[in-house]
Amino acid sequence: MGNKTKGLLALVGLGALAYWKYKNSSDEEKQMVKDKINTAKDNLNKWGNDLKDKANNLASQAQDKVDEVKNKAQESVS
């Protein structure tokens, strides 16, 4: 058996164990798991939005530079 197969089986086993544990936990515990998942999702979305903002800022800075260079080139030509 290759390492990938073993890793996959371990992952499936962990998933099954987590699912079994979840199924047998109280409503309070289930809510805690859901809250954790939602918090993780929110953090992921926030991180994604931060990255988007950074990318947009960099793009607009680059565009400003291009415009600046164009203007200088036009000034020196005229």
Coordinates of N, CA and C in Angstrom, one line a residue:
M1 N 0.8 -1.2 0.0 CA 0.0 0.0 0.0 C 0.9 1.2 0.0
G2 N 0.6 2.2 -0.9 CA 1.4 3.4 -1.0 C 1.0 4.4 0.2
N3 N 1.9 5.4 0.3 CA 1.7 6.4 1.4 C 0.4 7.2 1.1
K4 N 0.1 7.4 -0.1 CA -1.1 8.2 -0.5 C -2.4 7.4 0.0
T5 N -2.4 6.1 -0.3 CA -3.5 5.3 0.1 C -3.7 5.3 1.6
K6 N -2.5 5.1 2.3 CA -2.6 5.1 3.8 C -3.1 6.4 4.3
G7 N -2.6 7.5 3.8 CA -3.1 8.8 4.2 C -4.5 9.0 4.0
L8 N -5.0 8.5 2.8 CA -6.4 8.6 2.5 C -7.3 7.8 3.4
L9 N -6.8 6.6 3.7 CA -7.6 5.8 4.7 C -7.6 6.4 6.1
A10 N -6.5 7.0 6.5 CA -6.4 7.7 7.8 C -7.4 8.8 7.8
L11 N -7.5 9.6 6.7 CA -8.4 10.7 6.6 C -9.8 10.3 6.7
V12 N -10.1 9.2 5.9 CA -11.5 8.6 5.9 C -11.8 8.1 7.3
G13 N -10.9 7.5 8.0 CA -11.1 7.0 9.3 C -11.3 8.1 10.3
L14 N -10.5 9.2 10.2 CA -10.7 10.3 11.1 C -12.1 11.0 10.8
G15 N -12.5 11.1 9.5 CA -13.8 11.6 9.2 C -14.9 10.8 9.8
A16 N -14.8 9.5 9.7 CA -15.8 8.6 10.2 C -15.9 8.7 11.7
L17 N -14.8 8.8 12.4 CA -14.7 8.9 13.8 C -15.4 10.2 14.2
A18 N -15.0 11.3 13.5 CA -15.6 12.6 13.8 C -17.1 12.6 13.6
Y19 N -17.5 12.0 12.6 CA -19.0 11.9 12.3 C -19.7 11.1 13.3
W20 N -19.1 10.0 13.7 CA -19.7 9.1 14.8 C -19.8 9.9 16.1
K21 N -18.7 10.6 16.4 CA -18.7 11.4 17.6 C -19.7 12.5 17.6
Y22 N -19.9 13.1 16.4 CA -20.9 14.2 16.2 C -22.3 13.7 16.4
K23 N -22.5 12.5 15.8 CA -23.9 11.9 15.8 C -24.3 11.6 17.3
N24 N -23.3 11.2 18.1 CA -23.5 10.7 19.5 C -23.4 11.9 20.5
S25 N -23.2 13.1 20.0 CA -23.0 14.2 21.0 C -24.3 14.9 21.3
S26 N -24.3 15.6 22.4 CA -25.5 16.3 22.8 C -25.8 17.5 21.8
D27 N -27.0 18.1 21.9 CA -27.3 19.2 21.1 C -26.4 20.4 21.3
E28 N -26.0 20.6 22.6 CA -25.0 21.6 23.0 C -23.7 21.5 22.2
E29 N -23.2 20.2 22.3 CA -21.9 19.9 21.6 C -22.0 20.1 20.1
K30 N -23.2 19.7 19.6 CA -23.4 19.9 18.1 C -23.4 21.3 17.8
Q31 N -24.0 22.2 18.6 CA -24.0 23.6 18.3 C -22.6 24.2 18.4
M32 N -21.8 23.7 19.3 CA -20.4 24.2 19.5 C -19.6 23.9 18.2
V33 N -19.9 22.7 17.6 CA -19.2 22.3 16.4 C -19.6 23.2 15.3
K34 N -20.9 23.4 15.2 CA -21.5 24.3 14.1 C -20.9 25.7 14.2
D35 N -20.8 26.2 15.5 CA -20.3 27.5 15.7 C -18.8 27.6 15.3
K36 N -18.1 26.5 15.6 CA -16.6 26.5 15.2 C -16.5 26.5 13.7
I37 N -17.4 25.8 13.0 CA -17.3 25.7 11.5 C -17.7 27.1 11.0
N38 N -18.7 27.7 11.5 CA -19.2 29.0 11.0 C -18.1 30.1 11.2
T39 N -17.4 30.0 12.4 CA -16.3 31.0 12.7 C -15.2 30.8 11.7
A40 N -14.9 29.5 11.4 CA -13.8 29.2 10.5 C -14.2 29.7 9.1
K41 N -15.5 29.5 8.7 CA -15.9 30.0 7.4 C -15.8 31.5 7.3
D42 N -16.3 32.2 8.4 CA -16.2 33.7 8.5 C -14.8 34.2 8.3
N43 N -13.9 33.5 9.1 CA -12.4 33.9 9.0 C -11.9 33.7 7.6
L44 N -12.3 32.6 6.9 CA -11.9 32.3 5.6 C -12.4 33.4 4.6
N45 N -13.7 33.7 4.8 CA -14.2 34.8 3.9 C -13.5 36.1 4.1
K46 N -13.3 36.4 5.4 CA -12.6 37.7 5.7 C -11.2 37.7 5.1
W47 N -10.5 36.6 5.2 CA -9.2 36.5 4.6 C -9.2 36.6 3.1
G48 N -10.2 36.0 2.5 CA -10.4 36.1 1.1 C -10.7 37.5 0.6
N49 N -11.5 38.2 1.4 CA -11.8 39.6 1.1 C -10.6 40.5 1.3
D50 N -9.8 40.3 2.3 CA -8.6 41.0 2.5 C -7.7 40.9 1.3
L51 N -7.5 39.6 0.9 CA -6.7 39.4 -0.3 C -7.2 40.1 -1.5
K52 N -8.5 40.1 -1.7 CA -9.1 40.8 -2.8 C -8.8 42.3 -2.8
D53 N -9.0 42.9 -1.6 CA -8.7 44.3 -1.4 C -7.3 44.6 -1.7
K54 N -6.4 43.8 -1.2 CA -4.9 44.0 -1.4 C -4.6 44.0 -2.9
A55 N -5.2 43.0 -3.6 CA -5.0 42.8 -5.0 C -5.5 44.0 -5.8
N56 N -6.7 44.5 -5.4 CA -7.3 45.7 -6.1 C -6.5 46.9 -5.8
N57 N -6.0 47.1 -4.6 CA -5.1 48.2 -4.3 C -3.8 48.2 -5.1
L58 N -3.2 47.0 -5.2 CA -2.0 46.9 -6.0 C -2.3 47.2 -7.5
A59 N -3.4 46.7 -8.0 CA -3.8 46.9 -9.4 C -4.0 48.4 -9.6
S60 N -4.7 49.1 -8.7 CA -4.9 50.6 -8.9 C -3.6 51.4 -8.8
Q61 N -2.7 50.9 -7.9 CA -1.4 51.6 -7.8 C -0.6 51.4 -9.1
A62 N -0.7 50.2 -9.6 CA 0.0 49.9 -10.9 C -0.5 50.8 -12.0
Q63 N -1.9 50.9 -12.0 CA -2.5 51.8 -13.1 C -2.1 53.2 -12.9
D64 N -2.0 53.7 -11.6 CA -1.6 55.1 -11.4 C -0.2 55.3 -11.9
K65 N 0.7 54.3 -11.7 CA 2.1 54.4 -12.2 C 2.1 54.5 -13.7
V66 N 1.3 53.6 -14.3 CA 1.3 53.6 -15.8 C 0.8 55.0 -16.3
D67 N -0.3 55.5 -15.7 CA -0.8 56.8 -16.1 C 0.3 57.9 -15.9
E68 N 1.0 57.8 -14.8 CA 2.0 58.8 -14.5 C 3.1 58.8 -15.6
V69 N 3.6 57.6 -15.9 CA 4.6 57.4 -16.9 C 4.1 57.9 -18.3
K70 N 2.8 57.6 -18.6 CA 2.3 58.1 -19.9 C 2.3 59.6 -19.9
N71 N 1.8 60.3 -18.8 CA 1.7 61.7 -18.8 C 3.1 62.3 -19.0
K72 N 4.1 61.8 -18.3 CA 5.5 62.3 -18.4 C 6.0 62.2 -19.8
A73 N 5.7 61.0 -20.4 CA 6.1 60.8 -21.8 C 5.5 61.8 -22.7
Q74 N 4.2 62.0 -22.5 CA 3.5 63.0 -23.4 C 4.0 64.4 -23.2
E75 N 4.3 64.8 -21.9 CA 4.9 66.1 -21.6 C 6.2 66.3 -22.3
S76 N 7.1 65.3 -22.3 CA 8.4 65.4 -22.8 C 8.3 65.4 -24.4
V77 N 7.3 64.8 -25.0 CA 7.1 64.8 -26.4 C 6.7 66.2 -26.9
S78 N 5.8 66.8 -26.1 CA 5.2 68.1 -26.6 C 6.1 69.3 -26.3

